[in-house]
PDB file of C-alpha atoms in Angstrom:
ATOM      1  CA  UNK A 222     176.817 146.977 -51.657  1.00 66.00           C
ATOM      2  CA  UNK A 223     175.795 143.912 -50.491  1.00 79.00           C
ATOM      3  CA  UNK A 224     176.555 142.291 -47.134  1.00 91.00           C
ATOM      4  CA  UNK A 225     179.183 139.295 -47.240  1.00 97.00           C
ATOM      5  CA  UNK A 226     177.487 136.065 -46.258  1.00 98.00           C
ATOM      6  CA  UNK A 227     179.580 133.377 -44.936  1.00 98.00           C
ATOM      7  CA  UNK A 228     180.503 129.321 -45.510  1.00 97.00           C
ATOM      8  CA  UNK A 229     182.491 127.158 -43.111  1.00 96.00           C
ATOM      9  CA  UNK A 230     184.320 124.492 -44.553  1.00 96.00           C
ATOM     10  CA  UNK A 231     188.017 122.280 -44.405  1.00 95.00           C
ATOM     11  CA  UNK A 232     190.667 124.060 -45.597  1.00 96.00           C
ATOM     12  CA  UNK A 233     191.240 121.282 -48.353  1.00 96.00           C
ATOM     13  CA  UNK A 234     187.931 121.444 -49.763  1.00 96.00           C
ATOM     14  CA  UNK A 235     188.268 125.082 -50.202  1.00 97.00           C
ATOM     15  CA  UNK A 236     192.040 124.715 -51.572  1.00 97.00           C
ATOM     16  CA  UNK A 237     190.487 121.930 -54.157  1.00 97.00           C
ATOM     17  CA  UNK A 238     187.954 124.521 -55.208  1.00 97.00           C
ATOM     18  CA  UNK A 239     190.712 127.599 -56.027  1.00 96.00           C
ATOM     19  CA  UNK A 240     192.577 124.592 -58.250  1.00 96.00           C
ATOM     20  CA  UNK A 241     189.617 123.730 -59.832  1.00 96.00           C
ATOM     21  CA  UNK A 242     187.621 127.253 -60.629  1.00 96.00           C
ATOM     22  CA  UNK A 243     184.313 126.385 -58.338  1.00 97.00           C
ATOM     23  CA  UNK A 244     183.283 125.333 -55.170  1.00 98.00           C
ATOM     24  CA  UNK A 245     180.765 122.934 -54.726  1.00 97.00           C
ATOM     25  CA  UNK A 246     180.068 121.817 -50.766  1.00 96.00           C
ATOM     26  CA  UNK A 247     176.673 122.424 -49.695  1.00 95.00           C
ATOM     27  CA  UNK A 248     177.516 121.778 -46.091  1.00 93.00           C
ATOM     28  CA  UNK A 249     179.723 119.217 -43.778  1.00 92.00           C
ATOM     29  CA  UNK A 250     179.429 115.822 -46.186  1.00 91.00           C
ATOM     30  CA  UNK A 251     177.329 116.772 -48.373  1.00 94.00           C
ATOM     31  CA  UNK A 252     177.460 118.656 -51.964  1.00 95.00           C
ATOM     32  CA  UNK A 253     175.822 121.055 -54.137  1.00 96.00           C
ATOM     33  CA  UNK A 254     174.126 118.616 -56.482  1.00 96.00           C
ATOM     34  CA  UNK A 255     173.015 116.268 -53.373  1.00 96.00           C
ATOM     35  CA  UNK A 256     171.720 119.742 -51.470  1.00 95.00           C
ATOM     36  CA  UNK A 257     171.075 121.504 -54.165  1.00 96.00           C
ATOM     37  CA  UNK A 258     171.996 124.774 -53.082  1.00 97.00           C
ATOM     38  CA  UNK A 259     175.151 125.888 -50.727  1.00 97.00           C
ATOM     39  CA  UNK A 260     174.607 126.575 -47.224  1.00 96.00           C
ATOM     40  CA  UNK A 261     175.656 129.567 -46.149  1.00 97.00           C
ATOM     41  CA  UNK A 262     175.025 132.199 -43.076  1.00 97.00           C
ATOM     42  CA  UNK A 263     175.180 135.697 -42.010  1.00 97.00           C
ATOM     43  CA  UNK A 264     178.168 136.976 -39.511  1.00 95.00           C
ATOM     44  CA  UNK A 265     175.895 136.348 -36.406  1.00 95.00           C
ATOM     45  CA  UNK A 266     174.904 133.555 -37.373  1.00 95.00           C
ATOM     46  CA  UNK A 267     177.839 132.090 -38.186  1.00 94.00           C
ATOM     47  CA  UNK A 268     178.564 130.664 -34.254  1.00 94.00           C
ATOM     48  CA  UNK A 269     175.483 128.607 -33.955  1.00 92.00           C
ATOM     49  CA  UNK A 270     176.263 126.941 -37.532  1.00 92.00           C
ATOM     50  CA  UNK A 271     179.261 126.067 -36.269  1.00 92.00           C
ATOM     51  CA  UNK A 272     178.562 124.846 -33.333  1.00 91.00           C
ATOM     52  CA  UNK A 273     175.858 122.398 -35.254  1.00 90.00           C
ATOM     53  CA  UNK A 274     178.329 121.306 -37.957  1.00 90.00           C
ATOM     54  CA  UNK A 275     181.363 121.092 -36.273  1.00 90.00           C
ATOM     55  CA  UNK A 276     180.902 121.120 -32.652  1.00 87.00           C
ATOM     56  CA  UNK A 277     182.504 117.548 -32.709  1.00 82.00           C
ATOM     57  CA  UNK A 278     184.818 118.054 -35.558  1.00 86.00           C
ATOM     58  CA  UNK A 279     188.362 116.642 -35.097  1.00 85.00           C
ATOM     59  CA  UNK A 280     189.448 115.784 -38.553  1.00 83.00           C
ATOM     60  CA  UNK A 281     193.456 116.949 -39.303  1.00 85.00           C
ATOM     61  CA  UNK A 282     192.231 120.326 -41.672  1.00 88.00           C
ATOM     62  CA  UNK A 283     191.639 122.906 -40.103  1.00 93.00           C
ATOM     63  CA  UNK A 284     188.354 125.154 -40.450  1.00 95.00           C
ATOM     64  CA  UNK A 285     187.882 128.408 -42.223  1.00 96.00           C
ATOM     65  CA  UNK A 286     185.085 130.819 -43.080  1.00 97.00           C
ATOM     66  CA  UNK A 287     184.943 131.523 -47.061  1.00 98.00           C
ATOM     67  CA  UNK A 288     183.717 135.496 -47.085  1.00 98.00           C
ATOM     68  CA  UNK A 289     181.784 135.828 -50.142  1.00 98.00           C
ATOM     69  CA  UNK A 290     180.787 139.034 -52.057  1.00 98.00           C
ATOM     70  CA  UNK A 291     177.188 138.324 -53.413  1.00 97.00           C
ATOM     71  CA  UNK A 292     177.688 140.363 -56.083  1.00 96.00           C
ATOM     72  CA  UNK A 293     180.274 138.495 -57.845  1.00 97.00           C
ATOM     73  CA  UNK A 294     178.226 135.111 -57.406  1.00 97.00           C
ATOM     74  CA  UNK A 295     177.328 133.986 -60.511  1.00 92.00           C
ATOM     75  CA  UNK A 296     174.155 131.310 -58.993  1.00 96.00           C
ATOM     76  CA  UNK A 297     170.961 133.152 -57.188  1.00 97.00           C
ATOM     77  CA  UNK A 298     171.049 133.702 -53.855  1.00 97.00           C
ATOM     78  CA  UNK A 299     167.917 133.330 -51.785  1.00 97.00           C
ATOM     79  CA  UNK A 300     167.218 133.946 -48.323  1.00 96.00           C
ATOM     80  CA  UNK A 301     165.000 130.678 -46.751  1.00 96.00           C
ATOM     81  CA  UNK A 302     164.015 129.287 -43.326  1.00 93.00           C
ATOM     82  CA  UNK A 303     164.448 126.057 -42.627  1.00 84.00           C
ATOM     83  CA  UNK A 304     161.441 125.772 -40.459  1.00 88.00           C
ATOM     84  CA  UNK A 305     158.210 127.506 -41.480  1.00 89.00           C
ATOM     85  CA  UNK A 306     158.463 131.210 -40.058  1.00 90.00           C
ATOM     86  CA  UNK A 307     162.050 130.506 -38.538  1.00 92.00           C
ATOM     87  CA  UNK A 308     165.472 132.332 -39.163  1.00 94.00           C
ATOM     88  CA  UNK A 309     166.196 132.954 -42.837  1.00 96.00           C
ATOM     89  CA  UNK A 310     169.459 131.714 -43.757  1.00 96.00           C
ATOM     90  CA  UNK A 311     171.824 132.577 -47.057  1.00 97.00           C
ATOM     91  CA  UNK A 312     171.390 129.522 -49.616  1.00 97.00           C
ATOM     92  CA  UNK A 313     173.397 129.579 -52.919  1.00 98.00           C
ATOM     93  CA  UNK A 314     171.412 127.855 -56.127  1.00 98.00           C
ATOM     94  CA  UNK A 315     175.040 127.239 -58.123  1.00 97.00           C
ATOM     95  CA  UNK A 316     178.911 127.102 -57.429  1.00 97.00           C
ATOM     96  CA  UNK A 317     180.948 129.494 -56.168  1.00 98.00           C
ATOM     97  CA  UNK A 318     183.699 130.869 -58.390  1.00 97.00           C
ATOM     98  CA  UNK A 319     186.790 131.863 -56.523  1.00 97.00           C
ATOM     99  CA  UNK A 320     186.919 135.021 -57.355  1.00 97.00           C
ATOM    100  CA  UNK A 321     183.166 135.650 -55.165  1.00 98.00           C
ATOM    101  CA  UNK A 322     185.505 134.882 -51.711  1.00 98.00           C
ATOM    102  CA  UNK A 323     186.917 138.150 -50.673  1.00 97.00           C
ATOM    103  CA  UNK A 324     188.589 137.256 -47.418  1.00 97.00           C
ATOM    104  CA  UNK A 325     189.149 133.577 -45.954  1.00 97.00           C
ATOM    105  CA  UNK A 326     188.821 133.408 -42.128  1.00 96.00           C
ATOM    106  CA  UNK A 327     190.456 130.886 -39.748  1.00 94.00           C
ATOM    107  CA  UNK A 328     187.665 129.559 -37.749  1.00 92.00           C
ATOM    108  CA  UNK A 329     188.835 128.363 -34.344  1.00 78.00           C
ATOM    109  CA  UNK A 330     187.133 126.344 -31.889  1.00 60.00           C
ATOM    110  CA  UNK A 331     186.533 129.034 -29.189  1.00 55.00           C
ATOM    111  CA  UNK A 332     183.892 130.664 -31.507  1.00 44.00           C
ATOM    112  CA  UNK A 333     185.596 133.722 -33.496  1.00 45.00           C
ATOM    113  CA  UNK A 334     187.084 133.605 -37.277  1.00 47.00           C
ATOM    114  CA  UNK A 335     189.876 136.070 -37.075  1.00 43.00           C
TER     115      UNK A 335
END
């Protein structure tokens, strides 16, 4: 079995992909077809993505971490640095269908999805 990766996003984005069978956020502002893949990250890696994304977020949803089975993706899923030799990070080449996010997660602000 393969290990989960992870996605932070607003609660309403995610909520707006289960109504409409895919979800298709690359990352904070930003979609699939502007990225071209979905951002995603590991469990320890998930704090410092955060952090980055929304370290300064305030807006009235609140946060949660989509826990997605890469088996039941549909897309490829490659592993890729963003710097030359850096930390490879989860990126998904396609939408996610609902049915790949196994657990959502309450993210909270002191660091820890529970």
């Amino acid at each position: 079995m393969a290990e989960h990766i992870l996605h932070i996003t607003e609660r309403s984005l995610w909520e707006a992909a289960r109504a409409s069978g895919a979800y298709e956020m690359s990352t904070r502002g930003r979609t699939l077809q502007e990225e071209g893949f979905i951002h995603c990250s590991l469990r320890h890696q998930l704090p410092t993505v955060a952090a980055f994304l929304y370290g300064s977020y305030t807006g009235p949803d609140e946060l949660v971490v989509l826990v997605i089975d890469p088996e039941r993706l549909g897309a490829p899923l490659r592993y890729e640095a963003v710097t030359a030799g850096g930390e490879e990070f989860p990126h998904i080449y396609g939408p996610v269908p609902p049915e790949a996010v196994v657990d959502v997660e309450v993210w909270d602000s002191g660091g820890a999805a529970g």
